[in-house]
């Protein structure tokens, strides 16, 4: 129970910082998330709101990485398990505990796609100066991969261009 409250507090703090970053002259560039074993950076201008993962309604005959739909603030959003989408794997096999600790991040409404990405963890907001190095994405990477950053601890963070992802035919085609 304490973990849920801590997660809600983190989500509330991140949501208020996201709003402040969008409205002010703050030099925050990304929302940092963890999905599976990977670290990702979502550009703030392309990211939407953060919600806890709750009440996902399963949709039959969909790809394994498409978890279903959820009602967020009165809008119907498709939920994509980001780790499964990236690996081509399945959303099955996750424990109830891991799902309870997961969050969904909507894609900015300006991109006109009612979609939310399920992530395993939130890692806060990042500025460019939080990273020690940057390099082009590895050869053969998906078109939505942006710069690959390395933080001061040596961890790699892959920037995801949510606009490019949201236009990708493979992402838009959820039928199995």
Backbone as JSON Lines, residues from 0, in Angstrom:
{"i":0,"aa":"X","n":[0.83,-1.19,0.0],"ca":[0.0,0.0,0.0],"c":[0.87,1.25,0.0]}
{"i":1,"aa":"X","n":[1.96,1.21,0.76],"ca":[2.86,2.35,0.81],"c":[3.5,2.59,-0.56]}
{"i":2,"aa":"X","n":[3.78,1.5,-1.28],"ca":[4.35,1.63,-2.63],"c":[3.39,2.34,-3.57]}
{"i":3,"aa":"X","n":[2.1,2.02,-3.45],"ca":[1.1,2.68,-4.31],"c":[1.03,4.17,-4.01]}
{"i":4,"aa":"X","n":[1.06,4.52,-2.72],"ca":[1.0,5.92,-2.35],"c":[2.25,6.66,-2.82]}
{"i":5,"aa":"X","n":[3.4,6.03,-2.7],"ca":[4.64,6.64,-3.17],"c":[4.6,6.82,-4.69]}
{"i":6,"aa":"X","n":[4.05,5.84,-5.4],"ca":[3.93,5.92,-6.85],"c":[2.99,7.05,-7.24]}
{"i":7,"aa":"X","n":[1.88,7.17,-6.54],"ca":[0.94,8.26,-6.83],"c":[1.58,9.62,-6.57]}
{"i":8,"aa":"X","n":[2.34,9.74,-5.48],"ca":[3.03,11.0,-5.19],"c":[4.03,11.34,-6.29]}
{"i":9,"aa":"X","n":[4.78,10.34,-6.75],"ca":[5.74,10.55,-7.83],"c":[5.02,10.99,-9.1]}
{"i":10,"aa":"X","n":[3.91,10.34,-9.43],"ca":[3.16,10.7,-10.62],"c":[2.61,12.12,-10.51]}
{"i":11,"aa":"X","n":[2.15,12.5,-9.33],"ca":[1.64,13.85,-9.12],"c":[2.74,14.88,-9.28]}
{"i":12,"aa":"X","n":[3.92,14.61,-8.69],"ca":[5.05,15.53,-8.81],"c":[5.49,15.65,-10.27]}
{"i":13,"aa":"X","n":[5.58,14.51,-10.96],"ca":[5.99,14.54,-12.37],"c":[4.98,15.29,-13.22]}
{"i":14,"aa":"X","n":[3.7,15.07,-12.96],"ca":[2.67,15.77,-13.73],"c":[2.76,17.27,-13.54]}
{"i":15,"aa":"X","n":[2.98,17.72,-12.3],"ca":[3.09,19.17,-12.07],"c":[4.37,19.73,-12.68]}
{"i":16,"aa":"X","n":[5.46,18.96,-12.64],"ca":[6.7,19.42,-13.26],"c":[6.58,19.44,-14.78]}
{"i":17,"aa":"X","n":[5.86,18.46,-15.34],"ca":[5.62,18.46,-16.78],"c":[4.84,19.7,-17.19]}
{"i":18,"aa":"X","n":[3.81,20.03,-16.41],"ca":[3.01,21.21,-16.72],"c":[3.86,22.47,-16.62]}
{"i":19,"aa":"X","n":[4.69,22.55,-15.58],"ca":[5.56,23.72,-15.41],"c":[6.57,23.82,-16.54]}
{"i":20,"aa":"X","n":[7.09,22.68,-16.97],"ca":[8.08,22.68,-18.05],"c":[7.46,23.13,-19.36]}
{"i":21,"aa":"X","n":[6.21,22.77,-19.6],"ca":[5.55,23.17,-20.85],"c":[5.2,24.65,-20.85]}
{"i":22,"aa":"X","n":[4.82,25.17,-19.67],"ca":[4.35,26.55,-19.62],"c":[5.45,27.57,-19.36]}
{"i":23,"aa":"X","n":[6.55,27.14,-18.79],"ca":[7.61,28.08,-18.44],"c":[8.84,27.93,-19.31]}
{"i":24,"aa":"X","n":[9.87,28.63,-18.91],"ca":[11.14,28.58,-19.63],"c":[12.08,27.63,-18.91]}
{"i":25,"aa":"X","n":[11.64,26.4,-18.72],"ca":[12.43,25.39,-18.06],"c":[13.15,24.58,-19.14]}
{"i":26,"aa":"X","n":[14.38,24.24,-18.91],"ca":[15.16,23.57,-19.95],"c":[15.08,22.04,-19.86]}
{"i":27,"aa":"X","n":[13.96,21.54,-19.39],"ca":[13.75,20.1,-19.36],"c":[13.33,19.66,-20.75]}
{"i":28,"aa":"X","n":[13.92,18.59,-21.21],"ca":[13.64,18.16,-22.57],"c":[12.88,16.84,-22.66]}
{"i":29,"aa":"X","n":[13.05,15.95,-21.67],"ca":[12.49,14.6,-21.78],"c":[11.85,14.11,-20.49]}
{"i":30,"aa":"X","n":[10.91,13.2,-20.68],"ca":[10.38,12.4,-19.6],"c":[11.11,11.07,-19.7]}
{"i":31,"aa":"X","n":[11.8,10.67,-18.64],"ca":[12.57,9.43,-18.64],"c":[11.71,8.3,-18.06]}
{"i":32,"aa":"X","n":[11.67,7.17,-18.78],"ca":[10.87,6.03,-18.36],"c":[11.68,4.75,-18.51]}
{"i":33,"aa":"X","n":[11.22,3.71,-17.83],"ca":[11.81,2.38,-17.95],"c":[10.72,1.44,-18.46]}
{"i":34,"aa":"X","n":[11.06,0.67,-19.46],"ca":[10.14,-0.32,-20.02],"c":[10.92,-1.6,-20.25]}
{"i":35,"aa":"X","n":[10.56,-2.62,-19.51],"ca":[11.34,-3.85,-19.56],"c":[12.72,-3.59,-19.0]}
{"i":36,"aa":"X","n":[13.73,-3.98,-19.74],"ca":[15.12,-3.78,-19.32],"c":[15.72,-2.51,-19.92]}
{"i":37,"aa":"X","n":[14.93,-1.73,-20.63],"ca":[15.45,-0.57,-21.36],"c":[15.01,0.75,-20.74]}
{"i":38,"aa":"X","n":[15.81,1.78,-21.03],"ca":[15.53,3.14,-20.59],"c":[15.2,3.97,-21.82]}
{"i":39,"aa":"X","n":[14.12,4.76,-21.73],"ca":[13.68,5.56,-22.85],"c":[13.46,7.01,-22.43]}
{"i":40,"aa":"X","n":[13.59,7.9,-23.4],"ca":[13.34,9.32,-23.2],"c":[12.24,9.75,-24.17]}
{"i":41,"aa":"X","n":[11.15,10.33,-23.62],"ca":[10.06,10.85,-24.44],"c":[10.18,12.36,-24.47]}
{"i":42,"aa":"X","n":[10.24,12.98,-25.65],"ca":[10.26,14.45,-25.7],"c":[9.0,15.01,-25.03]}
{"i":43,"aa":"X","n":[9.18,16.02,-24.19],"ca":[8.04,16.58,-23.47],"c":[6.98,17.13,-24.4]}
{"i":44,"aa":"X","n":[7.38,17.73,-25.5],"ca":[6.41,18.31,-26.43],"c":[5.52,17.24,-27.07]}
{"i":45,"aa":"X","n":[5.96,15.99,-27.05],"ca":[5.19,14.91,-27.66],"c":[4.51,14.03,-26.62]}
{"i":46,"aa":"X","n":[4.82,14.24,-25.35],"ca":[4.25,13.44,-24.27],"c":[2.98,14.1,-23.75]}
{"i":47,"aa":"X","n":[2.1,13.27,-23.21],"ca":[0.86,13.76,-22.63],"c":[0.87,13.6,-21.12]}
{"i":48,"aa":"X","n":[-0.23,13.13,-20.59],"ca":[-0.39,12.98,-19.15],"c":[0.06,11.6,-18.68]}
{"i":49,"aa":"X","n":[0.33,11.51,-17.38],"ca":[0.74,10.26,-16.75],"c":[-0.4,9.79,-15.86]}
{"i":50,"aa":"X","n":[-0.72,8.5,-15.99],"ca":[-1.78,7.89,-15.18],"c":[-1.31,6.55,-14.64]}
{"i":51,"aa":"X","n":[-1.86,6.12,-13.51],"ca":[-1.59,4.73,-13.09],"c":[-2.34,3.79,-14.03]}
{"i":52,"aa":"X","n":[-1.83,2.61,-14.2],"ca":[-2.48,1.62,-15.07],"c":[-3.64,1.0,-14.3]}
{"i":53,"aa":"X","n":[-4.86,1.25,-14.76],"ca":[-6.03,0.68,-14.09],"c":[-7.1,0.35,-15.12]}
{"i":54,"aa":"X","n":[-7.86,-0.69,-14.83],"ca":[-9.07,-1.05,-15.57],"c":[-8.91,-1.12,-17.08]}
{"i":55,"aa":"X","n":[-7.88,-1.8,-17.54],"ca":[-7.71,-1.99,-18.98],"c":[-8.69,-3.06,-19.44]}
{"i":56,"aa":"X","n":[-9.46,-2.72,-20.46],"ca":[-10.42,-3.66,-21.03],"c":[-9.77,-4.34,-22.24]}
{"i":57,"aa":"X","n":[-9.61,-5.64,-22.13],"ca":[-8.96,-6.41,-23.18],"c":[-9.81,-6.39,-24.45]}
{"i":58,"aa":"X","n":[-9.15,-6.27,-25.59],"ca":[-9.8,-6.27,-26.89],"c":[-9.35,-7.55,-27.61]}
{"i":59,"aa":"X","n":[-10.3,-8.37,-28.06],"ca":[-9.9,-9.62,-28.72],"c":[-9.31,-9.38,-30.11]}
{"i":60,"aa":"X","n":[-8.55,-10.37,-30.57],"ca":[-7.98,-10.4,-31.91],"c":[-7.02,-9.25,-32.19]}
{"i":61,"aa":"X","n":[-6.26,-8.88,-31.18],"ca":[-5.27,-7.82,-31.33],"c":[-3.87,-8.39,-31.16]}
{"i":62,"aa":"X","n":[-2.91,-7.61,-31.56],"ca":[-1.52,-8.02,-31.38],"c":[-1.23,-8.19,-29.88]}
{"i":63,"aa":"X","n":[-0.24,-9.0,-29.57],"ca":[0.07,-9.3,-28.18],"c":[0.52,-8.09,-27.4]}
{"i":64,"aa":"X","n":[1.15,-7.12,-28.05],"ca":[1.63,-5.94,-27.35],"c":[0.53,-4.91,-27.08]}
{"i":65,"aa":"X","n":[-0.64,-5.09,-27.7],"ca":[-1.76,-4.18,-27.46],"c":[-2.55,-4.73,-26.28]}
{"i":66,"aa":"X","n":[-2.52,-4.0,-25.17],"ca":[-3.13,-4.49,-23.94],"c":[-4.64,-4.35,-23.92]}
{"i":67,"aa":"X","n":[-5.17,-3.35,-24.61],"ca":[-6.61,-3.11,-24.61],"c":[-6.88,-1.61,-24.59]}
{"i":68,"aa":"X","n":[-8.04,-1.25,-24.06],"ca":[-8.42,0.15,-24.0],"c":[-8.72,0.54,-22.56]}
{"i":69,"aa":"X","n":[-8.56,1.84,-22.3],"ca":[-8.79,2.36,-20.96],"c":[-9.44,3.73,-21.07]}
{"i":70,"aa":"X","n":[-10.28,4.05,-20.09],"ca":[-10.92,5.35,-20.03],"c":[-10.05,6.27,-19.19]}
{"i":71,"aa":"X","n":[-9.54,7.33,-19.81],"ca":[-8.72,8.32,-19.11],"c":[-9.37,9.69,-19.26]}
{"i":72,"aa":"X","n":[-9.85,10.22,-18.17],"ca":[-10.54,11.52,-18.17],"c":[-11.67,11.59,-19.19]}
{"i":73,"aa":"X","n":[-12.4,10.51,-19.32],"ca":[-13.54,10.48,-20.22],"c":[-13.22,10.17,-21.66]}
{"i":74,"aa":"X","n":[-11.95,9.97,-21.98],"ca":[-11.55,9.61,-23.34],"c":[-11.11,8.16,-23.4]}
{"i":75,"aa":"X","n":[-11.36,7.51,-24.52],"ca":[-10.98,6.12,-24.71],"c":[-9.61,6.06,-25.38]}
{"i":76,"aa":"X","n":[-8.65,5.4,-24.72],"ca":[-7.27,5.32,-25.21],"c":[-6.86,3.87,-25.36]}
{"i":77,"aa":"X","n":[-6.19,3.56,-26.47],"ca":[-5.58,2.25,-26.63],"c":[-4.3,2.21,-25.83]}
{"i":78,"aa":"X","n":[-4.03,1.07,-25.17],"ca":[-2.84,0.94,-24.33],"c":[-1.87,-0.04,-24.98]}
{"i":79,"aa":"X","n":[-0.65,0.46,-25.23],"ca":[0.41,-0.35,-25.83],"c":[1.47,-0.61,-24.76]}
{"i":80,"aa":"X","n":[1.8,-1.88,-24.56],"ca":[2.89,-2.26,-23.67],"c":[4.19,-1.96,-24.43]}
{"i":81,"aa":"X","n":[4.86,-0.89,-24.04],"ca":[6.04,-0.43,-24.78],"c":[7.15,-1.48,-24.83]}
{"i":82,"aa":"X","n":[7.41,-2.14,-23.71],"ca":[8.46,-3.17,-23.69],"c":[8.14,-4.3,-24.66]}
{"i":83,"aa":"X","n":[6.89,-4.73,-24.69],"ca":[6.5,-5.8,-25.6],"c":[6.52,-5.35,-27.05]}
{"i":84,"aa":"X","n":[6.1,-4.12,-27.31],"ca":[6.14,-3.6,-28.67],"c":[7.58,-3.56,-29.18]}
{"i":85,"aa":"X","n":[8.48,-3.08,-28.34],"ca":[9.89,-2.96,-28.74],"c":[10.52,-4.32,-28.99]}
{"i":86,"aa":"X","n":[10.14,-5.3,-28.2],"ca":[10.76,-6.62,-28.33],"c":[9.97,-7.56,-29.22]}
{"i":87,"aa":"X","n":[8.76,-7.14,-29.6],"ca":[7.91,-8.03,-30.4],"c":[7.32,-9.14,-29.56]}
{"i":88,"aa":"X","n":[7.41,-8.99,-28.25],"ca":[6.95,-10.02,-27.32],"c":[5.5,-9.89,-26.93]}
{"i":89,"aa":"X","n":[5.18,-10.5,-25.84],"ca":[3.81,-10.59,-25.37],"c":[3.6,-9.76,-24.11]}
{"i":90,"aa":"X","n":[2.37,-9.3,-23.91],"ca":[2.03,-8.62,-22.67],"c":[1.7,-9.62,-21.59]}
{"i":91,"aa":"X","n":[1.54,-10.86,-21.96],"ca":[1.23,-11.89,-20.98],"c":[2.5,-12.23,-20.2]}
{"i":92,"aa":"X","n":[2.34,-12.76,-19.02],"ca":[3.5,-13.15,-18.23],"c":[3.92,-12.08,-17.24]}
{"i":93,"aa":"X","n":[3.26,-10.96,-17.23],"ca":[3.55,-9.93,-16.23],"c":[2.76,-10.29,-14.98]}
{"i":94,"aa":"X","n":[3.36,-10.04,-13.85],"ca":[2.68,-10.31,-12.59],"c":[1.71,-9.18,-12.26]}
{"i":95,"aa":"X","n":[0.75,-9.47,-11.41],"ca":[-0.19,-8.43,-10.98],"c":[0.54,-7.32,-10.26]}
{"i":96,"aa":"X","n":[1.58,-7.67,-9.51],"ca":[2.36,-6.67,-8.78],"c":[3.06,-5.72,-9.75]}
{"i":97,"aa":"X","n":[3.67,-6.27,-10.8],"ca":[4.36,-5.4,-11.76],"c":[3.37,-4.52,-12.51]}
{"i":98,"aa":"X","n":[2.2,-5.05,-12.82],"ca":[1.19,-4.23,-13.49],"c":[0.66,-3.14,-12.57]}
{"i":99,"aa":"X","n":[0.54,-3.44,-11.28],"ca":[0.05,-2.45,-10.32],"c":[1.03,-1.29,-10.17]}
{"i":100,"aa":"X","n":[2.31,-1.54,-10.44],"ca":[3.33,-0.5,-10.32],"c":[3.58,0.22,-11.65]}
{"i":101,"aa":"X","n":[2.9,-0.21,-12.69],"ca":[3.08,0.38,-14.02],"c":[2.29,1.67,-14.17]}
{"i":102,"aa":"X","n":[2.7,2.45,-15.16],"ca":[2.01,3.7,-15.48],"c":[1.74,3.73,-16.97]}
{"i":103,"aa":"X","n":[0.79,4.58,-17.36],"ca":[0.56,4.82,-18.77],"c":[0.79,6.3,-19.03]}
{"i":104,"aa":"X","n":[1.39,6.58,-20.16],"ca":[1.68,7.95,-20.57],"c":[0.99,8.16,-21.91]}
{"i":105,"aa":"X","n":[0.11,9.12,-21.95],"ca":[-0.6,9.39,-23.2],"c":[0.33,10.11,-24.16]}
{"i":106,"aa":"X","n":[0.07,9.91,-25.43],"ca":[0.77,10.66,-26.47],"c":[0.06,12.01,-26.56]}
{"i":107,"aa":"X","n":[0.81,13.07,-26.74],"ca":[0.25,14.42,-26.77],"c":[-0.93,14.49,-27.72]}
{"i":108,"aa":"X","n":[-2.0,15.15,-27.27],"ca":[-3.23,15.24,-28.07],"c":[-3.01,15.94,-29.4]}
{"i":109,"aa":"X","n":[-1.97,16.76,-29.51],"ca":[-1.67,17.44,-30.77],"c":[-1.32,16.44,-31.88]}
{"i":110,"aa":"X","n":[-0.89,15.23,-31.5],"ca":[-0.55,14.2,-32.49],"c":[-1.78,13.43,-32.95]}
{"i":111,"aa":"X","n":[-2.94,13.75,-32.36],"ca":[-4.23,13.21,-32.78],"c":[-4.28,11.69,-32.8]}
{"i":112,"aa":"X","n":[-3.83,11.08,-31.72],"ca":[-3.88,9.63,-31.58],"c":[-4.2,9.32,-30.13]}
{"i":113,"aa":"X","n":[-5.33,8.71,-29.89],"ca":[-5.72,8.36,-28.51],"c":[-5.01,7.08,-28.11]}
{"i":114,"aa":"X","n":[-3.78,7.25,-27.72],"ca":[-2.94,6.11,-27.37],"c":[-2.16,6.43,-26.1]}
{"i":115,"aa":"X","n":[-1.98,5.4,-25.29],"ca":[-1.17,5.52,-24.08],"c":[-0.14,4.4,-24.09]}
{"i":116,"aa":"X","n":[1.07,4.72,-23.69],"ca":[2.15,3.74,-23.63],"c":[2.33,3.28,-22.19]}
{"i":117,"aa":"X","n":[2.25,1.96,-21.98],"ca":[2.47,1.43,-20.65],"c":[3.97,1.28,-20.42]}
{"i":118,"aa":"X","n":[4.45,1.82,-19.31],"ca":[5.85,1.71,-18.93],"c":[5.93,1.09,-17.55]}
{"i":119,"aa":"X","n":[7.07,0.47,-17.27],"ca":[7.24,-0.2,-15.98],"c":[7.61,0.76,-14.86]}
{"i":120,"aa":"X","n":[8.24,1.87,-15.22],"ca":[8.64,2.81,-14.19],"c":[8.89,4.19,-14.75]}
{"i":121,"aa":"X","n":[8.71,5.17,-13.89],"ca":[8.99,6.56,-14.22],"c":[10.33,6.93,-13.6]}
{"i":122,"aa":"X","n":[11.18,7.6,-14.34],"ca":[12.51,7.96,-13.85],"c":[12.72,9.47,-13.78]}
{"i":123,"aa":"X","n":[11.64,10.24,-13.92],"ca":[11.74,11.69,-13.76],"c":[11.94,12.43,-15.07]}
{"i":124,"aa":"X","n":[12.27,13.69,-14.92],"ca":[12.51,14.56,-16.06],"c":[14.01,14.71,-16.26]}
{"i":125,"aa":"X","n":[14.45,14.85,-17.49],"ca":[15.87,14.97,-17.79],"c":[16.14,16.18,-18.66]}
{"i":126,"aa":"X","n":[17.27,16.81,-18.38],"ca":[17.79,17.89,-19.22],"c":[18.98,17.33,-19.99]}
{"i":127,"aa":"X","n":[19.42,18.04,-20.97],"ca":[20.57,17.6,-21.77],"c":[21.82,17.44,-20.92]}
{"i":128,"aa":"X","n":[21.99,18.31,-19.92],"ca":[23.2,18.24,-19.1],"c":[23.22,17.06,-18.13]}
{"i":129,"aa":"X","n":[22.16,16.25,-18.11],"ca":[22.13,15.05,-17.26],"c":[22.91,13.9,-17.9]}
{"i":130,"aa":"X","n":[23.35,14.11,-19.14],"ca":[24.01,13.03,-19.87],"c":[25.45,13.38,-20.17]}
{"i":131,"aa":"X","n":[26.29,12.34,-20.1],"ca":[27.72,12.52,-20.35],"c":[28.06,12.38,-21.83]}
{"i":132,"aa":"X","n":[27.24,11.65,-22.57],"ca":[27.53,11.45,-23.99],"c":[26.27,11.22,-24.79]}
{"i":133,"aa":"X","n":[26.42,11.39,-26.1],"ca":[25.3,11.18,-27.02],"c":[25.85,10.62,-28.33]}
{"i":134,"aa":"X","n":[25.06,9.77,-28.96],"ca":[25.46,9.19,-30.24],"c":[24.22,8.93,-31.08]}
{"i":135,"aa":"X","n":[24.43,8.77,-32.36],"ca":[23.33,8.44,-33.26],"c":[22.79,7.06,-32.9]}
{"i":136,"aa":"X","n":[21.54,6.79,-33.23],"ca":[21.0,5.46,-32.93],"c":[21.77,4.38,-33.69]}
{"i":137,"aa":"X","n":[21.83,3.19,-33.13],"ca":[22.54,2.1,-33.81],"c":[21.98,1.83,-35.2]}
{"i":138,"aa":"X","n":[22.84,1.38,-36.09],"ca":[22.42,1.07,-37.45],"c":[21.32,0.01,-37.42]}
{"i":139,"aa":"X","n":[20.32,0.21,-38.26],"ca":[19.2,-0.72,-38.32],"c":[18.13,-0.47,-37.28]}
{"i":140,"aa":"X","n":[18.25,0.62,-36.54],"ca":[17.26,0.96,-35.52],"c":[15.96,1.4,-36.18]}
{"i":141,"aa":"X","n":[14.86,1.29,-35.44],"ca":[13.59,1.77,-35.98],"c":[13.66,3.27,-36.3]}
{"i":142,"aa":"X","n":[12.81,3.73,-37.22],"ca":[12.83,5.13,-37.64],"c":[12.47,6.09,-36.52]}
{"i":143,"aa":"X","n":[11.8,5.61,-35.49],"ca":[11.39,6.48,-34.4],"c":[12.47,6.61,-33.32]}
{"i":144,"aa":"X","n":[13.59,5.93,-33.47],"ca":[14.69,6.09,-32.52],"c":[15.41,7.39,-32.81]}
{"i":145,"aa":"X","n":[15.62,8.17,-31.75],"ca":[16.4,9.39,-31.86],"c":[17.8,9.15,-31.3]}
{"i":146,"aa":"X","n":[18.35,10.17,-30.73],"ca":[19.69,10.11,-30.16],"c":[19.74,9.12,-29.01]}
{"i":147,"aa":"X","n":[20.85,8.44,-28.89],"ca":[21.08,7.52,-27.76],"c":[22.04,8.22,-26.81]}
{"i":148,"aa":"X","n":[21.58,8.42,-25.58],"ca":[22.37,9.13,-24.58],"c":[22.94,8.16,-23.56]}
{"i":149,"aa":"X","n":[24.05,8.57,-22.95],"ca":[24.64,7.82,-21.85],"c":[24.71,8.77,-20.66]}
{"i":150,"aa":"X","n":[24.16,8.32,-19.52],"ca":[24.19,9.19,-18.35],"c":[25.52,9.05,-17.62]}
{"i":151,"aa":"X","n":[25.7,9.8,-16.58],"ca":[26.96,9.81,-15.85],"c":[27.26,8.49,-15.14]}
{"i":152,"aa":"X","n":[26.22,7.65,-14.95],"ca":[26.41,6.33,-14.34],"c":[26.68,5.24,-15.37]}
{"i":153,"aa":"X","n":[26.7,5.63,-16.65],"ca":[26.97,4.67,-17.71],"c":[25.72,4.01,-18.29]}
{"i":154,"aa":"X","n":[24.54,4.35,-17.8],"ca":[23.3,3.77,-18.32],"c":[22.94,4.43,-19.66]}
{"i":155,"aa":"X","n":[22.41,3.63,-20.57],"ca":[22.01,4.13,-21.88],"c":[20.53,4.49,-21.88]}
{"i":156,"aa":"X","n":[20.21,5.59,-22.54],"ca":[18.84,6.09,-22.65],"c":[18.55,6.35,-24.12]}
{"i":157,"aa":"X","n":[17.53,5.69,-24.64],"ca":[17.16,5.83,-26.04],"c":[16.01,6.82,-26.18]}
{"i":158,"aa":"X","n":[16.24,7.88,-26.96],"ca":[15.18,8.85,-27.22],"c":[14.19,8.23,-28.22]}
{"i":159,"aa":"X","n":[12.91,8.39,-27.93],"ca":[11.85,7.89,-28.81],"c":[11.08,9.07,-29.36]}
{"i":160,"aa":"X","n":[11.04,9.2,-30.68],"ca":[10.26,10.25,-31.31],"c":[8.82,9.74,-31.39]}
{"i":161,"aa":"X","n":[7.97,10.24,-30.48],"ca":[6.61,9.74,-30.39],"c":[5.78,10.11,-31.62]}
{"i":162,"aa":"X","n":[6.13,11.21,-32.27],"ca":[5.41,11.59,-33.49],"c":[5.69,10.57,-34.6]}
{"i":163,"aa":"X","n":[6.94,10.2,-34.78],"ca":[7.28,9.18,-35.79],"c":[6.66,7.83,-35.43]}
{"i":164,"aa":"X","n":[6.72,7.48,-34.16],"ca":[6.12,6.22,-33.7],"c":[4.63,6.2,-33.99]}
{"i":165,"aa":"X","n":[3.95,7.31,-33.72],"ca":[2.5,7.37,-33.88],"c":[2.06,7.3,-35.34]}
{"i":166,"aa":"X","n":[2.97,7.48,-36.29],"ca":[2.64,7.41,-37.71],"c":[3.09,6.11,-38.35]}
{"i":167,"aa":"X","n":[3.76,5.28,-37.6],"ca":[4.29,4.03,-38.12],"c":[3.16,3.03,-38.38]}
{"i":168,"aa":"X","n":[3.05,2.5,-39.59],"ca":[1.98,1.54,-39.9],"c":[1.96,0.34,-38.95]}
{"i":169,"aa":"X","n":[3.12,-0.16,-38.55],"ca":[3.17,-1.32,-37.65],"c":[2.58,-0.98,-36.28]}
{"i":170,"aa":"X","n":[2.73,0.27,-35.86],"ca":[2.2,0.72,-34.57],"c":[0.69,0.93,-34.66]}
{"i":171,"aa":"X","n":[0.23,1.41,-35.78],"ca":[-1.19,1.71,-35.96],"c":[-2.02,0.47,-36.25]}
{"i":172,"aa":"X","n":[-1.4,-0.6,-36.73],"ca":[-2.12,-1.82,-37.06],"c":[-2.11,-2.77,-35.88]}
{"i":173,"aa":"X","n":[-3.21,-2.74,-35.11],"ca":[-3.25,-3.55,-33.88],"c":[-3.9,-4.92,-34.08]}
{"i":174,"aa":"X","n":[-4.52,-5.14,-35.24],"ca":[-5.21,-6.42,-35.43],"c":[-4.19,-7.54,-35.62]}
{"i":175,"aa":"X","n":[-4.52,-8.67,-35.04],"ca":[-3.62,-9.82,-35.09],"c":[-3.71,-10.52,-36.43]}
